[in-house]
Amino acid sequence: MINIELKDGKITTKSGINGADIALSISKSLAKKAVAIAINGEISSLLKPIYSDAKIHIITEDDSEALKIMRHSTAHVMAEAVLKLFSNAKLAIGPTIKDGFYYDFDMPYTLEPNDLLKIENEMHKIISKNEAIKPKIISKNEAVQLFTEKNATYKLEIIKNLNPEEQISLFTQGEFFDLCKGPHLPSTGGIKAFKLLKLAGAYWQGDHNKPMLQRIYGTAWFSQKKLDSYLKFLEEVVKRDHRKLGIALDLFHFQEDAVGQVFWHTKGYTIYKTIESYIRQKLIANNYEEVKTPIIVNKHLWEKSGHWEKFQEHMLLTKSEKADMALKPMNCPCHVQIFNHKTVSYRDLPIRMAEFGTCHRNEPSGSLHGLMRVRGFVQDDAHIFCTMEQMNSEIKNFCDLLLEVYKDFGFHKVHIKFADRPEKRAGSNDTWNKAEDALRNTIDKMNLEYTINKGEGAFYGPKLEFVLKDALDRDWQCGTLQVDLVLPERLNAYYVNEKGEKQHPIMLHRAILGTFERFIGILLEEHSGKMPLWLAPLQIAVLTITNESEQYAQEIHQKLIDQGLHSAIDTSANKINYKIRKYIMEKVPLLLIIGEKEKKEHNISYRILGSDKTTTKNIDEFIKNVTNCITHKKYNIND
């Protein structure tokens, strides 16, 4: 007999009992909702036997881990369905991901979108059989023999890389089995609602030198209602895709001649310049000094900074007069060179050095994604050189500035993550202890809530990551602040303290937007391309109803231009309804409609994008409302 401790009490039962039997002994309703079991904190299959005293928790659909378990099981069912339909397919891997799962296959047949429905139908047949999903432990030799018989090339490669003495975990459902540590649902019938979403290509183990596999993405939920809600969310994501909006609104494009780099068109670059001007004014108001540093820098500097060792694979390399050079992937070593160019006194600190720095990183082509992931980008980057005593106030001032900027862009939900030391890092443990303690103490004093992002700090120091939540409730990590006690020492940066001694400064790496490219992509998706008035590349379109009102419309248009507003005029012979539709499609925030009535009464009529209501006003009052809206970053000129 063994003792089982649950949250609500203890039971004594026979050795070898499993979680499914325990759940049923408690209640039928619990057994029906049970998904898996946590045994002494380790999540396992409900069908795993328990042979010794243990603390357990029955995981149900209400637990956060449950959805991942069901999706993992759905991936296995999909793999079985593919093998039934395409007998010569080879299985690679099939993990869960955020909101779903995927599985990679190697097969001579090229899958098409219509095949997804066939695979779904086969999956429904497997689920309807409600076959038990059973864990099984075998030796490495047994596993090699088993998967050799199946000619399972990719599974064998995984197995052969394991330790010789390591036991192999399998899961079976009927005649199907797969290499997997689990956990899984107790049976295929526990899969409630699922949908296969799309096809993609993926290199085996992410290595472009290895075979290209076919990947099937899917999602699974505990109810059809939740699945339908998620599919509706995906439709909205497609509508808001910044890549499509970039083409439709004539903002930017990409082409193979410059992979991962943006061709900004006039309208897109207008948004870019507006954001740059806004950030520059914030920098001036917060006593930053702006600098500009070279794009290509000798390998020697990157070796001294540590980037050559830690970051070389992501750097774009070139040569000049037999010297190895690299396009800078970040600005920090160059900023230290400016700091080092003259003797700095403690009286000069803090020095806040900002740059709209052009950087390049050798991102894999498969990871590129419109503006969200590029090879060439510009950061709203800055480095603060300060003393340990000044660090707290500098961190606080930066956090205040960052939240102020996000508010102006319409982001009010900001989550902070504290990323501590990674496994691969520079500097001693003592240095890291000082940096982490100082950063943690500062944000604790500010009463800022945060979660721990274990092991995700920069190689030179801990960091804060600022995560925005958008209109679709998606998370975007944009701003960062990093405490660096390593780079100033590596690059021999020092100031003269009050005792006349040389001392290394604290270096704070910080960015608010992250990169202009990615932040503009986020804004486009946040607003579905309907940019707020102050960010819109074309803010106002002046539209004439008849030729008789053309001269008056030209006067209005010029007055708007003189006030620094982005205005266009359309005096074409097209009917007014056609003109209105045209500029609505271009997502222009304000449409001024000028006819004989407006000319005679010497005023204007306007419509706000998204509204059919027409308002008539004096032009000077209209301009006053518009400029006030832009100045205060309002979203409606009538507010």
XYZ file of C-alpha atoms in Angstrom:
639
model
C 0.000 0.000 0.000
C 1.126 3.593 -0.633
C 0.083 6.991 0.757
C -1.191 9.567 -1.740
C -1.381 13.176 -0.563
C -3.815 15.470 -2.387
C -4.592 19.117 -1.845
C -7.711 18.214 0.148
C -6.432 15.240 2.094
C -4.683 11.866 2.007
C -5.638 8.415 0.789
C -4.038 5.016 1.249
C -4.259 2.828 -1.819
C -2.594 -0.051 -3.683
C 0.793 0.333 -5.309
C 0.645 0.739 -9.101
C -2.539 2.806 -9.147
C -2.692 5.553 -11.786
C -4.112 9.068 -11.852
C -7.194 8.077 -13.829
C -8.201 5.564 -11.151
C -7.525 8.078 -8.360
C -9.673 10.734 -10.095
C -12.516 8.232 -10.562
C -12.316 7.199 -6.891
C -12.863 10.819 -5.904
C -15.756 11.626 -8.286
C -17.045 10.887 -11.766
C -17.055 14.611 -12.600
C -13.349 14.902 -11.725
C -12.546 11.807 -13.789
C -14.392 13.334 -16.746
C -12.431 16.621 -16.537
C -9.048 15.054 -15.711
C -6.307 15.690 -18.268
C -3.059 14.672 -16.552
C -1.473 14.305 -13.127
C 1.322 16.129 -11.325
C 3.323 13.622 -9.227
C 5.632 15.369 -6.760
C 5.510 18.421 -9.041
C 6.265 16.554 -12.287
C 3.435 16.456 -14.818
C 2.773 12.965 -16.184
C 0.143 10.962 -18.021
C -2.941 9.986 -16.019
C -2.143 6.390 -16.983
C 1.331 6.387 -15.395
C 1.440 3.917 -12.456
C 2.424 5.249 -9.010
C 4.544 2.825 -6.953
C 5.537 4.921 -3.933
C 4.220 7.604 -1.576
C 3.590 10.828 -3.459
C 2.039 14.279 -3.439
C -0.265 14.602 -6.434
C -2.521 17.087 -8.164
C -5.108 16.030 -10.747
C -4.795 18.446 -13.660
C -8.134 19.326 -15.234
C -9.228 21.508 -18.145
C -9.243 24.460 -15.746
C -5.474 24.257 -15.120
C -3.077 26.369 -17.189
C -1.044 23.303 -18.263
C -4.079 21.434 -19.648
C -4.352 23.169 -23.001
C -0.713 22.482 -23.857
C -1.203 18.792 -23.005
C -4.255 18.497 -25.239
C -2.449 20.264 -28.113
C 0.491 17.905 -27.746
C -1.885 14.956 -28.006
C -3.574 16.533 -31.036
C -0.163 16.768 -32.757
C 0.261 13.002 -32.246
C -3.191 12.323 -33.668
C -2.304 14.478 -36.686
C 0.917 12.489 -37.157
C -1.031 9.220 -37.085
C -3.534 10.598 -39.599
C -0.754 11.688 -41.976
C 0.837 8.222 -41.827
C -2.528 6.610 -42.587
C -3.033 8.842 -45.647
C 0.597 8.986 -46.805
C 2.264 5.728 -45.857
C 5.715 6.784 -47.095
C 5.818 9.879 -44.875
C 8.522 10.114 -42.196
C 7.881 11.835 -38.878
C 10.309 14.464 -37.594
C 9.154 16.481 -34.545
C 5.803 17.836 -33.374
C 5.941 20.242 -30.414
C 3.357 22.618 -29.003
C 3.725 26.344 -29.605
C 1.823 29.421 -28.457
C -1.862 28.865 -29.295
C -1.276 25.562 -31.057
C 1.127 22.933 -32.370
C 2.899 21.757 -35.498
C 4.442 18.596 -36.882
C 7.214 18.280 -39.479
C 7.071 15.553 -42.131
C 9.373 14.290 -44.862
C 7.484 12.862 -47.831
C 7.827 12.791 -51.630
C 4.303 14.158 -52.061
C 3.955 17.955 -51.774
C 1.058 18.789 -49.496
C -1.515 21.317 -50.673
C -4.089 23.321 -48.653
C -6.866 20.905 -49.748
C -4.962 18.074 -48.039
C -5.525 19.689 -44.649
C -9.247 18.862 -44.805
C -8.447 15.221 -45.655
C -6.072 15.030 -42.694
C -8.672 16.634 -40.412
C -11.286 14.061 -41.441
C -8.858 11.223 -40.690
C -8.097 12.810 -37.312
C -11.799 12.872 -36.446
C -11.947 9.116 -37.132
C -9.016 8.493 -34.763
C -10.529 10.716 -32.064
C -13.909 8.955 -32.339
C -12.236 5.620 -31.480
C -11.239 7.107 -28.100
C -8.065 5.022 -27.999
C -5.981 5.085 -24.832
C -2.741 7.102 -25.103
C -0.358 4.972 -23.052
C 3.176 5.770 -21.865
C 5.858 3.131 -22.416
C 9.514 3.034 -21.334
C 12.054 1.002 -23.348
C 15.825 0.788 -23.612
C 17.833 2.719 -26.202
C 18.662 -0.523 -28.037
C 14.985 -1.472 -28.191
C 14.139 1.979 -29.487
C 16.782 1.793 -32.227
C 15.440 -1.587 -33.339
C 11.826 -0.421 -33.233
C 12.359 2.758 -35.274
C 14.780 1.051 -37.675
C 11.971 -1.328 -38.607
C 9.819 1.712 -39.353
C 12.638 3.376 -41.356
C 12.077 6.402 -39.087
C 15.254 8.303 -40.038
C 14.628 11.422 -37.974
C 13.557 9.569 -34.833
C 16.699 7.420 -35.072
C 18.862 10.539 -35.303
C 17.266 11.868 -32.105
C 17.697 8.534 -30.304
C 21.340 8.103 -31.316
C 22.207 11.507 -29.822
C 20.922 10.388 -26.397
C 23.096 8.847 -23.689
C 23.577 5.067 -24.115
C 22.068 4.317 -20.696
C 19.121 6.661 -21.116
C 15.698 5.078 -21.175
C 13.429 6.013 -24.044
C 9.890 7.269 -23.519
C 7.196 6.353 -26.051
C 3.473 7.006 -26.234
C 1.133 4.628 -28.035
C -2.442 5.013 -29.287
C -3.748 1.885 -30.908
C -1.144 0.705 -33.436
C 0.506 4.131 -33.623
C 3.485 5.020 -31.426
C 5.819 7.991 -31.245
C 9.002 8.986 -29.483
C 7.889 11.433 -26.801
C 8.350 12.378 -23.147
C 4.728 13.500 -22.853
C 2.563 14.142 -20.998
C -0.570 13.364 -23.007
C -4.291 13.025 -22.525
C -5.458 9.625 -21.259
C -7.200 8.961 -24.603
C -7.724 10.459 -28.047
C -11.372 11.140 -27.188
C -10.227 13.938 -24.868
C -9.470 16.135 -27.887
C -12.401 18.536 -28.081
C -12.046 21.054 -30.937
C -9.201 21.526 -33.391
C -8.329 23.039 -36.761
C -5.376 22.607 -39.103
C -4.304 26.084 -40.141
C -1.529 26.211 -42.712
C 1.454 24.593 -44.405
C 5.051 25.767 -44.338
C 8.567 24.590 -45.084
C 11.149 24.021 -42.346
C 14.697 22.702 -42.400
C 15.404 19.709 -40.177
C 16.773 21.068 -36.888
C 16.695 24.586 -38.406
C 19.846 23.854 -40.446
C 19.683 24.954 -44.094
C 22.227 22.253 -44.940
C 19.727 19.576 -43.867
C 16.547 18.348 -45.603
C 13.598 20.675 -46.110
C 10.535 19.259 -44.368
C 6.823 20.012 -44.697
C 5.284 21.556 -41.599
C 1.602 21.479 -40.723
C 0.375 24.034 -38.171
C -2.754 23.515 -36.115
C -4.600 24.683 -33.038
C -6.792 22.939 -30.453
C -9.168 24.152 -27.719
C -11.413 22.632 -25.074
C -14.601 23.906 -26.743
C -15.845 24.737 -30.226
C -16.780 28.212 -28.963
C -13.185 28.946 -27.984
C -11.895 27.544 -31.257
C -14.327 29.722 -33.228
C -13.237 32.762 -31.207
C -9.584 32.019 -31.968
C -10.261 31.549 -35.687
C -12.055 34.900 -35.723
C -8.996 36.410 -34.019
C -6.788 34.955 -36.777
C -9.031 36.533 -39.424
C -8.542 39.887 -37.717
C -4.776 39.329 -37.609
C -4.791 38.727 -41.383
C -6.796 41.923 -41.954
C -4.284 43.885 -39.883
C -1.158 42.307 -41.394
C 1.251 45.231 -41.724
C 2.820 43.698 -44.844
C -0.491 43.877 -46.717
C -1.221 47.344 -45.329
C 2.242 48.502 -46.401
C 1.447 47.602 -50.018
C -2.205 48.760 -49.971
C -1.328 52.148 -48.452
C 1.875 52.602 -50.498
C 4.116 52.800 -47.413
C 7.023 50.430 -48.118
C 8.075 47.269 -49.900
C 10.707 44.503 -49.839
C 12.538 42.838 -52.713
C 15.154 40.142 -53.237
C 17.882 42.635 -54.150
C 18.053 43.686 -50.496
C 16.725 40.775 -48.440
C 15.446 41.828 -45.038
C 15.808 45.552 -45.728
C 13.057 48.110 -46.205
C 12.359 50.314 -49.199
C 10.481 53.187 -47.575
C 8.033 55.024 -49.862
C 7.117 58.682 -49.282
C 4.084 57.990 -47.093
C 5.845 55.350 -45.009
C 8.898 57.546 -44.569
C 6.625 60.398 -43.475
C 5.429 58.210 -40.593
C 9.052 57.300 -39.873
C 10.157 60.964 -39.799
C 7.212 61.976 -37.604
C 8.174 59.347 -35.016
C 11.857 60.294 -35.230
C 11.036 63.979 -34.695
C 8.793 63.108 -31.744
C 11.453 60.946 -30.070
C 14.132 63.582 -30.737
C 12.058 66.210 -28.915
C 11.675 63.828 -25.970
C 15.449 63.308 -25.919
C 16.109 67.049 -25.924
C 13.609 67.568 -23.102
C 15.353 64.869 -21.055
C 18.910 66.175 -21.574
C 20.233 63.590 -24.007
C 23.010 64.462 -26.438
C 22.608 63.012 -29.930
C 25.543 61.430 -31.774
C 26.194 59.524 -35.008
C 28.677 56.640 -35.294
C 30.065 54.560 -38.217
C 28.101 51.683 -39.697
C 31.178 49.536 -40.533
C 33.742 48.941 -37.783
C 36.984 46.935 -37.588
C 36.893 43.422 -36.125
C 39.372 44.574 -33.480
C 36.749 46.650 -31.644
C 34.224 43.813 -31.708
C 36.841 41.468 -30.222
C 37.579 43.895 -27.409
C 33.885 44.381 -26.631
C 33.189 40.623 -26.629
C 30.690 40.763 -29.480
C 32.977 38.876 -31.853
C 32.952 35.863 -29.552
C 29.324 36.046 -28.435
C 27.567 37.492 -31.482
C 29.686 36.810 -34.588
C 27.198 34.432 -36.236
C 24.662 37.275 -36.342
C 27.071 39.842 -37.797
C 27.361 40.769 -41.479
C 31.069 40.696 -42.328
C 33.128 42.431 -44.986
C 36.758 43.304 -45.762
C 38.563 46.551 -46.518
C 42.270 46.655 -47.430
C 42.671 43.133 -46.033
C 41.145 44.178 -42.693
C 38.184 42.185 -41.332
C 35.221 44.492 -40.767
C 31.619 44.094 -39.627
C 28.462 46.107 -40.073
C 27.587 47.074 -36.539
C 24.800 44.946 -35.024
C 24.461 47.424 -32.139
C 25.755 50.857 -31.196
C 27.178 50.429 -27.691
C 30.910 49.857 -28.445
C 30.908 52.928 -30.704
C 29.312 55.076 -28.011
C 32.046 54.034 -25.601
C 34.586 55.337 -28.145
C 32.979 58.790 -27.986
C 32.945 58.608 -24.183
C 36.651 57.676 -24.236
C 37.640 60.476 -26.591
C 38.179 62.936 -23.752
C 38.815 62.787 -20.028
C 35.498 62.649 -18.171
C 35.081 63.985 -14.627
C 32.477 62.749 -12.158
C 31.036 66.267 -12.494
C 30.200 65.490 -16.150
C 28.053 62.516 -15.229
C 25.518 61.382 -16.083
C 26.152 61.493 -19.823
C 23.084 60.421 -21.822
C 24.263 59.578 -25.345
C 21.541 58.908 -27.947
C 21.663 57.787 -31.563
C 19.186 56.808 -34.219
C 21.674 54.097 -35.038
C 21.602 52.130 -38.286
C 22.429 48.492 -37.477
C 22.529 45.192 -39.346
C 22.162 41.606 -38.195
C 22.496 38.446 -40.251
C 19.063 37.040 -39.481
C 18.214 33.707 -41.189
C 16.027 34.286 -44.245
C 13.367 31.964 -42.820
C 12.942 34.145 -39.742
C 12.411 37.413 -41.665
C 8.879 38.790 -41.322
C 8.079 42.140 -42.913
C 8.986 45.040 -40.627
C 8.872 42.795 -37.559
C 12.129 40.972 -38.336
C 14.641 42.571 -40.689
C 18.378 42.572 -41.330
C 18.806 46.334 -41.565
C 17.145 48.520 -38.938
C 17.386 51.720 -36.906
C 17.215 51.744 -33.114
C 16.130 54.626 -30.921
C 19.200 53.730 -28.938
C 20.912 55.498 -26.046
C 23.566 54.749 -23.441
C 23.722 56.425 -20.075
C 27.136 56.645 -18.394
C 26.692 57.272 -14.694
C 27.945 56.512 -11.197
C 26.488 53.768 -9.018
C 24.887 56.501 -6.885
C 23.176 58.000 -9.953
C 21.929 54.708 -11.339
C 18.672 54.526 -9.374
C 17.475 57.948 -10.496
C 18.552 57.300 -14.099
C 16.586 54.043 -14.224
C 13.551 55.757 -12.714
C 13.760 58.680 -15.149
C 14.004 56.289 -18.081
C 11.014 54.207 -16.940
C 8.949 57.386 -16.530
C 9.957 58.571 -20.020
C 9.201 55.206 -21.588
C 5.716 54.973 -20.088
C 5.011 58.567 -21.170
C 6.004 57.753 -24.764
C 3.932 54.555 -24.852
C 0.921 56.494 -23.574
C 1.263 59.015 -26.427
C 1.236 56.125 -28.899
C -1.920 54.737 -27.278
C -0.379 51.844 -25.334
C -1.555 51.854 -21.726
C -0.988 48.201 -20.835
C 2.727 47.601 -20.267
C 4.163 44.500 -18.612
C 7.746 44.425 -17.305
C 10.009 41.372 -17.310
C 13.226 41.155 -15.310
C 15.720 39.132 -17.395
C 18.577 37.777 -15.262
C 21.956 36.211 -16.126
C 22.154 33.884 -19.138
C 24.255 30.739 -19.189
C 26.549 32.236 -21.852
C 27.792 35.525 -20.402
C 30.747 37.804 -19.771
C 31.854 39.020 -16.345
C 32.244 37.414 -12.927
C 29.431 36.206 -10.672
C 30.276 39.045 -8.281
C 29.790 41.573 -11.090
C 26.470 40.010 -12.030
C 25.312 39.961 -8.397
C 25.964 43.710 -8.115
C 24.203 44.503 -11.395
C 21.134 42.343 -10.700
C 20.756 43.571 -7.108
C 21.038 47.221 -8.147
C 18.448 46.883 -10.925
C 16.029 44.871 -8.784
C 16.288 47.281 -5.840
C 15.528 50.255 -8.078
C 12.360 48.874 -9.630
C 11.220 47.545 -6.247
C 11.496 51.095 -4.844
C 9.446 52.348 -7.801
C 6.743 49.770 -6.964
C 6.791 48.507 -10.547
C 5.314 45.035 -10.956
C 7.387 42.563 -12.953
C 7.918 38.900 -13.650
C 11.218 37.022 -13.923
C 12.438 36.058 -17.402
C 14.951 33.434 -16.311
C 18.305 33.399 -18.089
C 17.295 35.912 -20.774
C 19.599 38.794 -19.827
C 22.162 40.214 -22.273
C 25.578 38.552 -22.205
C 26.957 41.613 -20.384
C 24.195 42.374 -17.882
C 20.619 41.968 -16.609
C 17.820 43.838 -18.292
C 14.253 45.008 -18.053
C 11.994 44.135 -20.978
C 8.912 46.293 -21.562
C 6.054 44.389 -23.208
C 3.126 46.178 -24.847
C -0.338 44.685 -25.237
C -2.100 45.647 -28.457
C -5.738 45.894 -29.549
C -5.831 42.136 -30.235
C -4.374 41.388 -26.788
C -1.036 40.329 -28.321
C 2.257 40.968 -26.532
C 5.073 42.926 -28.164
C 8.423 43.302 -26.405
C 9.769 46.714 -27.430
C 11.671 48.752 -24.859
C 14.671 47.505 -22.898
C 16.985 48.743 -20.165
C 20.210 46.877 -19.429
C 22.708 47.393 -16.608
C 26.249 46.859 -17.842
C 29.309 46.607 -15.569
C 31.265 44.614 -18.186
C 31.641 46.680 -21.352
C 33.102 49.819 -19.694
C 35.850 47.643 -18.195
C 36.480 45.716 -21.445
C 36.786 48.941 -23.455
C 38.711 50.822 -20.772
C 36.058 53.466 -20.207
C 36.616 55.483 -17.047
C 35.929 58.815 -15.384
C 37.920 60.641 -12.733
C 36.125 60.475 -9.384
C 36.120 63.063 -6.602
C 39.357 61.570 -5.217
C 41.139 61.994 -8.543
C 41.080 58.240 -9.177
C 40.084 56.493 -12.394
C 36.814 54.585 -12.074
C 34.696 52.642 -14.559
C 31.204 54.115 -15.045
C 27.964 52.190 -14.920
C 26.622 51.873 -18.460
C 22.872 51.690 -19.002
C 21.792 50.473 -22.445
C 18.242 51.629 -23.192
C 15.703 51.835 -26.007
C 12.033 52.766 -25.977
C 10.676 51.799 -29.389
C 13.266 49.067 -29.974
C 13.572 49.556 -33.719
C 11.678 52.016 -35.897
C 10.835 49.283 -38.394
C 9.245 46.905 -35.919
C 7.474 49.639 -33.966
C 5.873 51.029 -37.137
C 4.759 47.496 -38.005
C 3.166 47.186 -34.556
C 1.431 50.566 -34.955
C 0.030 49.621 -38.361
C -1.450 46.414 -36.957
C -2.656 48.139 -33.788
C -4.651 50.677 -35.821
C -5.444 48.519 -38.894
C -3.621 51.149 -40.936
C -5.915 53.931 -39.645
C -3.106 55.893 -38.046
C -3.900 58.540 -35.407
C -4.047 62.055 -36.853
C -0.598 63.038 -35.555
C 1.007 59.965 -37.180
C -0.967 59.827 -40.420
C 1.219 60.356 -43.518
C -1.686 62.179 -45.153
C -3.799 63.879 -42.505
C -6.349 65.778 -44.590
C -7.773 65.426 -48.095
C -9.534 68.477 -49.571
C -12.216 67.303 -52.016
C -14.168 69.526 -54.411
C -17.779 68.862 -55.381
C -17.792 71.125 -58.472
C -15.286 73.084 -60.547
C -16.735 76.334 -59.228
C -15.347 75.601 -55.749
C -11.822 74.734 -56.955
C -10.174 78.102 -56.250
C -11.610 78.245 -52.720
C -10.484 74.642 -52.115
C -6.963 75.563 -53.269
C -6.922 78.416 -50.744
C -8.006 76.046 -47.964
C -5.395 73.474 -49.004
C -2.612 76.071 -48.984
C -3.680 77.321 -45.572
C -3.417 73.778 -44.194
C 0.037 73.348 -45.757
C 1.160 76.675 -44.254
C 0.189 75.328 -40.814
C 2.480 72.322 -41.321
C -0.354 69.864 -41.892
C -0.094 66.964 -44.365
C -2.793 67.892 -46.872
C -3.710 66.731 -50.385
C -6.265 68.203 -52.774
C -8.448 66.418 -55.299
C -10.047 68.755 -57.882
C -10.580 66.019 -60.453
C -13.828 65.646 -62.409
C -14.715 62.485 -60.458
C -17.949 62.532 -58.503
C -17.659 63.429 -54.820
C -18.760 59.960 -53.646
C -15.953 58.391 -55.678
C -13.431 60.807 -54.140
C -14.684 60.057 -50.629
C -14.413 56.290 -51.180
C -10.897 56.706 -52.608
C -9.549 58.549 -49.572
C -11.406 56.306 -47.143
C -9.559 53.381 -48.760
C -6.322 55.306 -48.231
C -7.354 55.710 -44.557
C -7.017 59.507 -44.496
C -8.263 60.695 -41.065
C -10.059 63.873 -42.220
C -11.940 64.578 -45.456
C -12.790 68.215 -46.240
C -15.714 68.494 -48.646
C -15.833 71.817 -50.463
C -18.822 72.883 -52.584
C -20.710 76.018 -53.517
C -22.290 76.209 -50.045
C -18.920 76.133 -48.264
C -17.487 78.674 -50.709
C -20.419 81.032 -50.240
C -20.447 80.799 -46.411
C -16.617 80.813 -46.276
C -16.303 77.692 -44.101
C -15.583 73.987 -44.559
C -17.443 70.689 -44.098
C -15.498 67.660 -42.901
C -15.909 63.973 -42.178
C -13.840 61.901 -39.758
C -12.645 58.531 -41.051
C -15.064 55.836 -39.874
C -18.033 58.208 -39.564
C -20.760 59.223 -42.047
C -21.477 62.417 -40.102
C -20.526 65.721 -41.780
C -19.633 68.730 -39.602
C -19.418 72.344 -40.795
C -16.951 74.794 -39.226
C -14.961 77.928 -39.781
C -11.587 77.004 -41.275
C -9.602 78.756 -38.538
C -11.537 76.949 -35.820
C -11.026 73.660 -37.702
C -7.254 74.225 -37.928
C -7.136 75.139 -34.231
C -8.892 71.866 -33.329
C -6.646 69.832 -35.624
C -3.388 71.310 -34.320
C -4.587 70.878 -30.732
C -5.397 67.231 -31.476
C -1.928 66.681 -32.964
C -0.096 68.528 -30.175
C -1.814 66.561 -27.423
C -1.848 63.223 -29.340
C -5.643 63.011 -29.207
C -7.520 60.530 -31.363
C -10.528 62.714 -32.221
C -10.472 66.419 -33.115
C -13.818 66.856 -31.353
C -12.434 65.675 -27.986
